[in-house]
mmCIF file of C-alpha atoms in Angstrom:
data_model
loop_
_atom_site.group_PDB
_atom_site.id
_atom_site.type_symbol
_atom_site.label_atom_id
_atom_site.label_comp_id
_atom_site.label_asym_id
_atom_site.label_seq_id
_atom_site.Cartn_x
_atom_site.Cartn_y
_atom_site.Cartn_z
ATOM 1 C CA UNK A 1 41.860 -38.646 -173.967
ATOM 2 C CA UNK A 2 38.886 -36.601 -175.146
ATOM 3 C CA UNK A 3 37.172 -37.862 -178.272
ATOM 4 C CA UNK A 4 34.871 -35.424 -180.058
ATOM 5 C CA UNK A 5 32.981 -38.180 -181.851
ATOM 6 C CA UNK A 6 30.108 -36.878 -183.961
ATOM 7 C CA UNK A 7 31.539 -33.344 -184.055
ATOM 8 C CA UNK A 8 33.110 -31.956 -187.217
ATOM 9 C CA UNK A 9 35.657 -29.128 -187.278
ATOM 10 C CA UNK A 10 34.696 -26.244 -189.565
ATOM 11 C CA UNK A 11 36.964 -23.485 -190.978
ATOM 12 C CA UNK A 12 38.221 -21.014 -188.403
ATOM 13 C CA UNK A 13 37.294 -17.365 -188.204
ATOM 14 C CA UNK A 14 39.815 -14.761 -187.062
ATOM 15 C CA UNK A 15 39.418 -11.428 -185.302
ATOM 16 C CA UNK A 16 42.727 -9.825 -184.344
ATOM 17 C CA UNK A 17 44.550 -12.245 -182.057
ATOM 18 C CA UNK A 18 41.454 -14.416 -181.485
ATOM 19 C CA UNK A 19 40.786 -17.501 -183.593
ATOM 20 C CA UNK A 20 37.406 -19.218 -183.243
ATOM 21 C CA UNK A 21 36.986 -22.769 -184.547
ATOM 22 C CA UNK A 22 33.359 -23.986 -184.788
ATOM 23 C CA UNK A 23 32.296 -27.567 -184.113
ATOM 24 C CA UNK A 24 29.225 -28.883 -185.930
ATOM 25 C CA UNK A 25 27.273 -31.908 -184.741
ATOM 26 C CA UNK A 26 25.972 -34.139 -187.516
ATOM 27 C CA UNK A 27 23.149 -35.498 -185.357
ATOM 28 C CA UNK A 28 22.014 -33.206 -182.504
ATOM 29 C CA UNK A 29 21.379 -34.767 -179.098
ATOM 30 C CA UNK A 30 17.670 -34.341 -178.408
ATOM 31 C CA UNK A 31 17.211 -35.944 -174.972
ATOM 32 C CA UNK A 32 19.701 -33.750 -173.108
ATOM 33 C CA UNK A 33 19.398 -29.965 -173.203
ATOM 34 C CA UNK A 34 21.209 -27.100 -171.488
ATOM 35 C CA UNK A 35 19.759 -23.828 -170.233
ATOM 36 C CA UNK A 36 21.519 -20.859 -168.614
ATOM 37 C CA UNK A 37 20.533 -19.352 -165.278
ATOM 38 C CA UNK A 38 21.890 -15.842 -164.669
ATOM 39 C CA UNK A 39 22.589 -14.762 -161.084
ATOM 40 C CA UNK A 40 21.987 -11.239 -159.823
ATOM 41 C CA UNK A 41 25.073 -11.106 -157.612
ATOM 42 C CA UNK A 42 28.707 -10.008 -157.769
ATOM 43 C CA UNK A 43 30.172 -12.844 -155.774
ATOM 44 C CA UNK A 44 29.243 -16.464 -155.108
ATOM 45 C CA UNK A 45 29.844 -18.758 -152.155
ATOM 46 C CA UNK A 46 29.431 -22.507 -152.644
ATOM 47 C CA UNK A 47 29.163 -24.902 -149.720
ATOM 48 C CA UNK A 48 31.307 -27.789 -151.006
ATOM 49 C CA UNK A 49 30.927 -29.723 -147.762
ATOM 50 C CA UNK A 50 30.205 -28.803 -144.113
ATOM 51 C CA UNK A 51 33.822 -27.651 -143.589
ATOM 52 C CA UNK A 52 34.799 -26.356 -147.028
ATOM 53 C CA UNK A 53 33.564 -23.369 -149.041
ATOM 54 C CA UNK A 54 34.417 -22.156 -152.545
ATOM 55 C CA UNK A 55 34.433 -18.399 -153.227
ATOM 56 C CA UNK A 56 34.440 -16.927 -156.723
ATOM 57 C CA UNK A 57 32.761 -14.600 -159.198
ATOM 58 C CA UNK A 58 29.856 -16.803 -160.343
ATOM 59 C CA UNK A 59 27.665 -14.915 -162.832
ATOM 60 C CA UNK A 60 25.698 -17.872 -164.153
ATOM 61 C CA UNK A 61 24.876 -21.546 -163.876
ATOM 62 C CA UNK A 62 23.651 -24.220 -166.267
ATOM 63 C CA UNK A 63 20.541 -26.334 -165.914
ATOM 64 C CA UNK A 64 20.730 -29.716 -167.636
ATOM 65 C CA UNK A 65 17.394 -31.312 -168.556
ATOM 66 C CA UNK A 66 17.343 -34.904 -169.701
ATOM 67 C CA UNK A 67 14.617 -37.194 -170.950
ATOM 68 C CA UNK A 68 14.365 -40.175 -173.266
ATOM 69 C CA UNK A 69 11.804 -38.270 -175.350
ATOM 70 C CA UNK A 70 12.633 -35.152 -177.404
ATOM 71 C CA UNK A 71 12.584 -32.059 -175.199
ATOM 72 C CA UNK A 72 12.688 -28.331 -175.793
ATOM 73 C CA UNK A 73 15.145 -26.093 -173.994
ATOM 74 C CA UNK A 74 13.732 -23.820 -171.298
ATOM 75 C CA UNK A 75 15.553 -20.888 -172.899
ATOM 76 C CA UNK A 76 17.883 -18.239 -171.572
ATOM 77 C CA UNK A 77 16.635 -16.318 -168.558
ATOM 78 C CA UNK A 78 17.377 -12.600 -168.926
ATOM 79 C CA UNK A 79 17.164 -10.214 -166.012
ATOM 80 C CA UNK A 80 15.797 -6.709 -166.386
ATOM 81 C CA UNK A 81 18.540 -4.260 -165.256
ATOM 82 C CA UNK A 82 15.827 -1.982 -163.851
ATOM 83 C CA UNK A 83 14.904 -4.681 -161.361
ATOM 84 C CA UNK A 84 18.419 -5.013 -159.972
ATOM 85 C CA UNK A 85 19.006 -3.388 -156.601
ATOM 86 C CA UNK A 86 22.499 -3.118 -155.196
ATOM 87 C CA UNK A 87 23.753 -1.189 -152.219
ATOM 88 C CA UNK A 88 26.699 1.003 -153.280
ATOM 89 C CA UNK A 89 28.760 0.336 -150.163
ATOM 90 C CA UNK A 90 28.830 -3.444 -150.147
ATOM 91 C CA UNK A 91 29.235 -6.462 -152.398
ATOM 92 C CA UNK A 92 26.251 -8.636 -153.229
ATOM 93 C CA UNK A 93 26.682 -12.286 -152.252
ATOM 94 C CA UNK A 94 24.842 -15.332 -153.486
ATOM 95 C CA UNK A 95 25.038 -18.623 -151.625
ATOM 96 C CA UNK A 96 24.872 -21.896 -153.558
ATOM 97 C CA UNK A 97 24.229 -25.380 -152.285
ATOM 98 C CA UNK A 98 26.899 -27.560 -153.887
ATOM 99 C CA UNK A 99 28.487 -27.290 -157.317
ATOM 100 C CA UNK A 100 25.919 -29.657 -158.835
ATOM 101 C CA UNK A 101 22.437 -29.907 -157.349
ATOM 102 C CA UNK A 102 19.298 -31.641 -158.542
ATOM 103 C CA UNK A 103 16.446 -29.140 -158.830
ATOM 104 C CA UNK A 104 13.761 -31.430 -160.264
ATOM 105 C CA UNK A 105 13.244 -35.032 -161.295
ATOM 106 C CA UNK A 106 15.069 -34.612 -164.598
ATOM 107 C CA UNK A 107 16.888 -31.306 -164.032
ATOM 108 C CA UNK A 108 20.355 -30.649 -162.604
ATOM 109 C CA UNK A 109 21.789 -27.207 -161.830
ATOM 110 C CA UNK A 110 25.591 -26.972 -161.961
ATOM 111 C CA UNK A 111 28.114 -24.160 -162.057
ATOM 112 C CA UNK A 112 30.078 -24.271 -165.331
ATOM 113 C CA UNK A 113 33.880 -24.201 -164.997
ATOM 114 C CA UNK A 114 33.646 -23.684 -161.247
ATOM 115 C CA UNK A 115 32.916 -27.405 -160.981
ATOM 116 C CA UNK A 116 36.251 -28.078 -162.712
ATOM 117 C CA UNK A 117 38.227 -25.346 -160.928
ATOM 118 C CA UNK A 118 37.043 -26.537 -157.531
ATOM 119 C CA UNK A 119 38.459 -29.939 -158.434
ATOM 120 C CA UNK A 120 41.839 -28.328 -159.143
ATOM 121 C CA UNK A 121 41.749 -26.237 -155.959
ATOM 122 C CA UNK A 122 40.811 -29.319 -153.938
ATOM 123 C CA UNK A 123 43.825 -31.245 -155.283
ATOM 124 C CA UNK A 124 45.351 -32.835 -152.140
ATOM 125 C CA UNK A 125 43.707 -30.020 -150.189
ATOM 126 C CA UNK A 126 43.992 -31.870 -146.874
ATOM 127 C CA UNK A 127 47.755 -31.520 -146.836
ATOM 128 C CA UNK A 128 50.269 -34.013 -145.392
ATOM 129 C CA UNK A 129 48.771 -37.367 -144.465
ATOM 130 C CA UNK A 130 51.862 -38.371 -142.506
ATOM 131 C CA UNK A 131 53.168 -36.015 -139.829
ATOM 132 C CA UNK A 132 56.744 -35.663 -141.044
ATOM 133 C CA UNK A 133 58.861 -33.360 -138.909
ATOM 134 C CA UNK A 134 59.391 -30.856 -141.768
ATOM 135 C CA UNK A 135 55.728 -29.821 -141.986
ATOM 136 C CA UNK A 136 54.325 -26.956 -139.912
ATOM 137 C CA UNK A 137 51.439 -27.293 -137.472
ATOM 138 C CA UNK A 138 49.352 -25.167 -139.811
ATOM 139 C CA UNK A 139 49.929 -27.703 -142.590
ATOM 140 C CA UNK A 140 48.951 -30.581 -140.331
ATOM 141 C CA UNK A 141 45.839 -28.885 -138.930
ATOM 142 C CA UNK A 142 44.524 -26.922 -141.918
ATOM 143 C CA UNK A 143 46.174 -28.414 -144.996
ATOM 144 C CA UNK A 144 46.227 -26.054 -147.976
ATOM 145 C CA UNK A 145 43.420 -23.853 -146.657
ATOM 146 C CA UNK A 146 42.912 -21.250 -148.002
ATOM 147 C CA UNK A 147 43.765 -22.188 -151.596
ATOM 148 C CA UNK A 148 43.626 -19.282 -154.070
ATOM 149 C CA UNK A 149 44.034 -18.994 -157.859
ATOM 150 C CA UNK A 150 43.501 -16.039 -160.200
ATOM 151 C CA UNK A 151 41.417 -15.953 -163.379
ATOM 152 C CA UNK A 152 39.924 -13.363 -165.711
ATOM 153 C CA UNK A 153 36.433 -13.153 -167.180
ATOM 154 C CA UNK A 154 36.062 -13.366 -170.936
ATOM 155 C CA UNK A 155 34.986 -9.725 -171.012
ATOM 156 C CA UNK A 156 38.574 -8.808 -170.011
ATOM 157 C CA UNK A 157 40.208 -10.891 -172.752
ATOM 158 C CA UNK A 158 40.949 -8.319 -175.448
ATOM 159 C CA UNK A 159 39.227 -9.030 -178.737
ATOM 160 C CA UNK A 160 37.009 -11.868 -177.506
ATOM 161 C CA UNK A 161 33.894 -9.704 -177.178
ATOM 162 C CA UNK A 162 34.177 -8.424 -180.753
ATOM 163 C CA UNK A 163 35.063 -11.864 -182.100
ATOM 164 C CA UNK A 164 31.975 -13.461 -180.581
ATOM 165 C CA UNK A 165 29.780 -10.574 -181.744
ATOM 166 C CA UNK A 166 30.790 -10.866 -185.418
ATOM 167 C CA UNK A 167 31.177 -14.642 -185.356
ATOM 168 C CA UNK A 168 29.117 -16.522 -187.934
ATOM 169 C CA UNK A 169 27.221 -19.359 -186.255
ATOM 170 C CA UNK A 170 27.032 -22.389 -188.549
ATOM 171 C CA UNK A 171 23.948 -24.501 -189.124
ATOM 172 C CA UNK A 172 24.161 -27.411 -186.708
ATOM 173 C CA UNK A 173 26.901 -25.771 -184.641
ATOM 174 C CA UNK A 174 27.174 -27.274 -181.147
ATOM 175 C CA UNK A 175 30.580 -26.115 -180.034
ATOM 176 C CA UNK A 176 33.517 -23.751 -180.275
ATOM 177 C CA UNK A 177 37.262 -23.830 -179.644
ATOM 178 C CA UNK A 178 38.709 -20.455 -178.600
ATOM 179 C CA UNK A 179 42.329 -19.641 -179.444
ATOM 180 C CA UNK A 180 44.184 -16.522 -178.330
ATOM 181 C CA UNK A 181 47.520 -15.908 -180.098
ATOM 182 C CA UNK A 182 46.926 -19.466 -181.391
ATOM 183 C CA UNK A 183 47.091 -20.879 -177.858
ATOM 184 C CA UNK A 184 44.021 -22.982 -177.106
ATOM 185 C CA UNK A 185 42.161 -21.057 -174.407
ATOM 186 C CA UNK A 186 39.043 -23.172 -173.961
ATOM 187 C CA UNK A 187 36.715 -25.707 -175.534
ATOM 188 C CA UNK A 188 32.937 -25.479 -175.329
ATOM 189 C CA UNK A 189 30.493 -28.172 -176.535
ATOM 190 C CA UNK A 190 26.736 -28.493 -175.976
ATOM 191 C CA UNK A 191 24.185 -31.142 -177.029
ATOM 192 C CA UNK A 192 21.983 -29.158 -179.444
ATOM 193 C CA UNK A 193 22.372 -26.219 -181.876
ATOM 194 C CA UNK A 194 19.557 -24.333 -180.118
ATOM 195 C CA UNK A 195 21.490 -24.655 -176.843
ATOM 196 C CA UNK A 196 24.599 -23.240 -178.481
ATOM 197 C CA UNK A 197 22.759 -20.209 -179.838
ATOM 198 C CA UNK A 198 21.354 -19.524 -176.373
ATOM 199 C CA UNK A 199 24.720 -19.991 -174.638
ATOM 200 C CA UNK A 200 27.078 -18.456 -177.220
ATOM 201 C CA UNK A 201 27.336 -15.114 -175.415
ATOM 202 C CA UNK A 202 28.040 -16.771 -172.041
ATOM 203 C CA UNK A 203 31.617 -17.363 -173.209
ATOM 204 C CA UNK A 204 32.205 -13.771 -172.073
ATOM 205 C CA UNK A 205 31.122 -14.773 -168.551
ATOM 206 C CA UNK A 206 33.512 -17.720 -168.423
ATOM 207 C CA UNK A 207 36.891 -17.666 -166.702
ATOM 208 C CA UNK A 208 40.223 -17.641 -168.536
ATOM 209 C CA UNK A 209 43.723 -18.096 -167.134
ATOM 210 C CA UNK A 210 46.396 -15.438 -166.776
ATOM 211 C CA UNK A 211 48.306 -16.889 -169.750
ATOM 212 C CA UNK A 212 45.356 -16.238 -172.057
ATOM 213 C CA UNK A 213 44.774 -12.761 -170.629
ATOM 214 C CA UNK A 214 48.403 -11.729 -171.223
ATOM 215 C CA UNK A 215 48.488 -13.314 -174.689
ATOM 216 C CA UNK A 216 45.427 -11.266 -175.624
ATOM 217 C CA UNK A 217 47.026 -8.067 -174.340
ATOM 218 C CA UNK A 218 50.403 -8.580 -176.035
ATOM 219 C CA UNK A 219 49.714 -10.611 -179.173
ATOM 220 C CA UNK A 220 49.635 -9.390 -182.762
ATOM 221 C CA UNK A 221 46.827 -10.417 -185.160
ATOM 222 C CA UNK A 222 47.058 -14.086 -186.092
ATOM 223 C CA UNK A 223 47.099 -15.147 -189.757
ATOM 224 C CA UNK A 224 43.964 -16.518 -191.350
ATOM 225 C CA UNK A 225 44.204 -19.973 -192.938
ATOM 226 C CA UNK A 226 42.644 -19.449 -196.345
ATOM 227 C CA UNK A 227 41.715 -22.253 -198.728
ATOM 228 C CA UNK A 228 43.752 -22.383 -201.927
ATOM 229 C CA UNK A 229 42.359 -24.353 -204.855
ATOM 230 C CA UNK A 230 44.529 -24.999 -207.911
ATOM 231 C CA UNK A 231 42.792 -23.922 -211.101
ATOM 232 C CA UNK A 232 44.211 -26.905 -212.963
ATOM 233 C CA UNK A 233 42.170 -29.308 -210.813
ATOM 234 C CA UNK A 234 38.820 -27.649 -211.584
ATOM 235 C CA UNK A 235 36.960 -28.376 -214.794
ATOM 236 C CA UNK A 236 33.382 -28.381 -213.539
ATOM 237 C CA UNK A 237 31.210 -27.481 -210.551
ATOM 238 C CA UNK A 238 31.597 -31.045 -209.307
ATOM 239 C CA UNK A 239 35.387 -30.609 -209.347
ATOM 240 C CA UNK A 240 35.036 -27.334 -207.432
ATOM 241 C CA UNK A 241 32.855 -28.992 -204.790
ATOM 242 C CA UNK A 242 35.336 -31.850 -204.467
ATOM 243 C CA UNK A 243 38.260 -29.447 -204.047
ATOM 244 C CA UNK A 244 36.346 -27.398 -201.446
ATOM 245 C CA UNK A 245 35.491 -30.576 -199.519
ATOM 246 C CA UNK A 246 39.149 -31.630 -199.647
ATOM 247 C CA UNK A 247 40.223 -28.272 -198.225
ATOM 248 C CA UNK A 248 37.730 -28.682 -195.358
ATOM 249 C CA UNK A 249 39.053 -32.172 -194.615
ATOM 250 C CA UNK A 250 42.677 -31.050 -194.679
ATOM 251 C CA UNK A 251 41.958 -28.144 -192.339
ATOM 252 C CA UNK A 252 40.054 -30.387 -189.911
ATOM 253 C CA UNK A 253 42.873 -32.966 -189.912
ATOM 254 C CA UNK A 254 45.503 -30.259 -189.306
ATOM 255 C CA UNK A 255 43.488 -28.619 -186.566
ATOM 256 C CA UNK A 256 42.571 -31.785 -184.677
ATOM 257 C CA UNK A 257 46.024 -33.351 -185.055
ATOM 258 C CA UNK A 258 48.148 -30.272 -184.380
ATOM 259 C CA UNK A 259 46.396 -27.243 -182.916
ATOM 260 C CA UNK A 260 44.032 -29.128 -180.568
ATOM 261 C CA UNK A 261 46.282 -32.143 -179.927
ATOM 262 C CA UNK A 262 47.339 -30.853 -176.492
ATOM 263 C CA UNK A 263 43.710 -30.932 -175.339
ATOM 264 C CA UNK A 264 42.460 -34.036 -177.119
ATOM 265 C CA UNK A 265 45.418 -36.399 -176.605
ATOM 266 C CA UNK A 266 46.245 -35.798 -172.927
ATOM 267 C CA UNK A 267 45.822 -38.561 -170.338
ATOM 268 C CA UNK A 268 43.214 -37.154 -167.938
ATOM 269 C CA UNK A 269 42.083 -38.264 -164.495
ATOM 270 C CA UNK A 270 38.271 -38.272 -164.291
ATOM 271 C CA UNK A 271 35.998 -37.926 -161.262
ATOM 272 C CA UNK A 272 32.314 -38.756 -161.542
ATOM 273 C CA UNK A 273 30.115 -35.970 -160.179
ATOM 274 C CA UNK A 274 26.510 -36.893 -161.046
ATOM 275 C CA UNK A 275 24.476 -39.334 -163.117
ATOM 276 C CA UNK A 276 21.827 -37.761 -165.352
ATOM 277 C CA UNK A 277 19.784 -40.718 -166.507
ATOM 278 C CA UNK A 278 21.816 -42.279 -169.351
ATOM 279 C CA UNK A 279 24.405 -39.480 -169.089
ATOM 280 C CA UNK A 280 27.264 -38.871 -166.682
ATOM 281 C CA UNK A 281 28.661 -35.525 -165.506
ATOM 282 C CA UNK A 282 32.376 -35.730 -164.666
ATOM 283 C CA UNK A 283 35.252 -33.356 -164.102
ATOM 284 C CA UNK A 284 38.840 -34.033 -165.054
ATOM 285 C CA UNK A 285 42.414 -33.065 -164.238
ATOM 286 C CA UNK A 286 45.404 -33.139 -166.626
ATOM 287 C CA UNK A 287 48.689 -35.020 -166.066
ATOM 288 C CA UNK A 288 50.420 -31.699 -165.188
ATOM 289 C CA UNK A 289 53.178 -32.165 -167.741
ATOM 290 C CA UNK A 290 55.563 -29.243 -168.222
ATOM 291 C CA UNK A 291 55.737 -27.264 -171.448
ATOM 292 C CA UNK A 292 52.489 -28.505 -172.945
ATOM 293 C CA UNK A 293 48.786 -27.680 -172.805
ATOM 294 C CA UNK A 294 47.123 -28.574 -169.512
ATOM 295 C CA UNK A 295 43.355 -28.140 -169.218
ATOM 296 C CA UNK A 296 40.958 -28.798 -166.370
ATOM 297 C CA UNK A 297 37.341 -29.211 -167.304
ATOM 298 C CA UNK A 298 33.992 -30.898 -167.017
ATOM 299 C CA UNK A 299 32.232 -33.190 -169.432
ATOM 300 C CA UNK A 300 28.884 -34.925 -169.887
ATOM 301 C CA UNK A 301 29.081 -38.204 -171.798
ATOM 302 C CA UNK A 302 26.525 -40.821 -172.780
ATOM 303 C CA UNK A 303 26.807 -44.570 -172.213
ATOM 304 C CA UNK A 304 28.993 -44.973 -175.307
ATOM 305 C CA UNK A 305 31.378 -42.198 -174.231
ATOM 306 C CA UNK A 306 30.138 -39.614 -176.753
ATOM 307 C CA UNK A 307 30.658 -36.053 -175.531
ATOM 308 C CA UNK A 308 27.379 -34.175 -175.072
ATOM 309 C CA UNK A 309 28.819 -31.256 -173.076
ATOM 310 C CA UNK A 310 32.372 -30.032 -172.555
ATOM 311 C CA UNK A 311 33.935 -26.945 -171.021
ATOM 312 C CA UNK A 312 37.635 -26.490 -170.303
ATOM 313 C CA UNK A 313 39.991 -24.025 -168.616
ATOM 314 C CA UNK A 314 43.652 -23.790 -169.622
ATOM 315 C CA UNK A 315 46.086 -23.690 -166.719
ATOM 316 C CA UNK A 316 49.066 -21.348 -166.712
ATOM 317 C CA UNK A 317 52.607 -22.667 -166.319
ATOM 318 C CA UNK A 318 52.608 -21.628 -162.653
ATOM 319 C CA UNK A 319 49.347 -23.491 -162.059
ATOM 320 C CA UNK A 320 50.778 -26.553 -163.807
ATOM 321 C CA UNK A 321 53.854 -26.403 -161.561
ATOM 322 C CA UNK A 322 51.672 -26.260 -158.468
ATOM 323 C CA UNK A 323 49.573 -29.197 -159.634
ATOM 324 C CA UNK A 324 52.670 -31.220 -160.535
ATOM 325 C CA UNK A 325 54.300 -30.453 -157.181
ATOM 326 C CA UNK A 326 51.230 -31.375 -155.116
ATOM 327 C CA UNK A 327 50.724 -34.575 -157.115
ATOM 328 C CA UNK A 328 54.355 -35.579 -156.578
ATOM 329 C CA UNK A 329 54.183 -34.866 -152.829
ATOM 330 C CA UNK A 330 50.984 -36.890 -152.438
ATOM 331 C CA UNK A 331 52.383 -39.774 -154.504
ATOM 332 C CA UNK A 332 55.371 -39.952 -152.154
ATOM 333 C CA UNK A 333 53.354 -39.675 -148.917
ATOM 334 C CA UNK A 334 54.486 -36.036 -148.483
ATOM 335 C CA UNK A 335 58.045 -37.187 -147.784
ATOM 336 C CA UNK A 336 60.532 -34.501 -148.839
ATOM 337 C CA UNK A 337 63.415 -36.944 -149.510
ATOM 338 C CA UNK A 338 61.139 -39.297 -151.459
ATOM 339 C CA UNK A 339 59.605 -36.486 -153.496
ATOM 340 C CA UNK A 340 62.998 -34.938 -154.237
ATOM 341 C CA UNK A 341 64.242 -38.283 -155.531
ATOM 342 C CA UNK A 342 61.106 -38.767 -157.665
ATOM 343 C CA UNK A 343 61.522 -35.296 -159.231
ATOM 344 C CA UNK A 344 65.267 -35.694 -159.674
ATOM 345 C CA UNK A 345 66.214 -32.689 -157.523
ATOM 346 C CA UNK A 346 67.876 -32.084 -154.172
ATOM 347 C CA UNK A 347 65.883 -31.485 -150.991
ATOM 348 C CA UNK A 348 66.930 -27.788 -150.807
ATOM 349 C CA UNK A 349 65.775 -27.355 -154.412
ATOM 350 C CA UNK A 350 62.456 -29.040 -153.595
ATOM 351 C CA UNK A 351 62.013 -26.701 -150.629
ATOM 352 C CA UNK A 352 62.683 -23.752 -152.953
ATOM 353 C CA UNK A 353 60.026 -25.010 -155.365
ATOM 354 C CA UNK A 354 57.531 -25.381 -152.527
ATOM 355 C CA UNK A 355 58.149 -21.776 -151.478
ATOM 356 C CA UNK A 356 57.999 -20.433 -155.047
ATOM 357 C CA UNK A 357 54.703 -22.241 -155.571
ATOM 358 C CA UNK A 358 53.192 -20.308 -152.670
ATOM 359 C CA UNK A 359 53.189 -23.249 -150.262
ATOM 360 C CA UNK A 360 56.102 -22.114 -148.091
ATOM 361 C CA UNK A 361 53.824 -21.811 -145.067
ATOM 362 C CA UNK A 362 53.458 -25.585 -145.088
ATOM 363 C CA UNK A 363 57.093 -25.988 -143.995
ATOM 364 C CA UNK A 364 58.359 -25.134 -140.526
ATOM 365 C CA UNK A 365 60.291 -21.866 -140.454
ATOM 366 C CA UNK A 366 63.467 -23.469 -139.113
ATOM 367 C CA UNK A 367 63.312 -26.072 -141.899
ATOM 368 C CA UNK A 368 62.957 -23.340 -144.526
ATOM 369 C CA UNK A 369 65.914 -21.437 -143.030
ATOM 370 C CA UNK A 370 67.990 -24.632 -142.991
ATOM 371 C CA UNK A 371 67.353 -25.352 -146.658
ATOM 372 C CA UNK A 372 68.054 -21.722 -147.622
ATOM 373 C CA UNK A 373 71.421 -21.929 -145.849
ATOM 374 C CA UNK A 374 72.247 -25.151 -147.680
ATOM 375 C CA UNK A 375 71.416 -23.549 -151.018
ATOM 376 C CA UNK A 376 73.624 -20.538 -150.265
ATOM 377 C CA UNK A 377 76.469 -22.838 -149.234
ATOM 378 C CA UNK A 378 76.197 -24.507 -152.622
#
């Protein structure tokens, strides 16, 4: 589960099909600050390990600075467009050393969302651990390499640019939940209100799944939840304040218990990435349950488990199916009969799912032909 302790949900703001729900921190975190680092490149290559590389559009990174004493943020680094030089006949590349890399005694550079997405792409990346006869030589030698997923930048999500531009930033705001067609697209939390103001616009540089992109293209405007106060309950300004406070509490309870329940109540698997003094940077994977929200993400928590930083990416149904399938195969030692039994399907049906998920090359061609013939025979 994800507990947003210390963060309070404020009334949503709506722009077309985009709903933005602010999160306000009662007590800002002073000894951990975030700063953005913009990269002057179209494409990024990250050396995950000596034999594995991650390729993606990486427009920016975050620098986390921690200290036990109050610290000021370094501030957003803006690049002068006049200083950018780019050859018209080639793509600019930028090479990064690891997803998270210490750059000073109390400073860590990491690549937001890419840290989480690399964890999803690396899910059982090595392929079959037991050389069953059904698996191809390519599967045995190279595993799932290359592993590819599609995503869209926030600038391509219709309405998000305008929504963020006209969005009213609250006093003490340290986070935001982005909904498109009332589907939770992403969650974003930072330690300090000054960090949020500096990083607010970077939501357009983040990645969003194909589900969110298509929802934005096809959805109608979503309704605004407006507060309704009964005149009979108001006899004074104190009564009006009490009714307004009650409306805020009811909205927060509805939002956290219904709209954001898929994100907050899931049973995640966490992987520690780096220790930042009293804080811990981790990434997490969802349980890959069908027909519900599934988010990958990264989080920084303190020693008590309070969330200082959070960023999530919602997986599409196809991505959930792939994650569920790979998890089931790994849990059953990549045995097709064992996995079919665990999923409650026949072996030919499991082979069909493997092919539909884009992993057909992992099976030997004669095995694929055999299972296709069995499916046709009924």
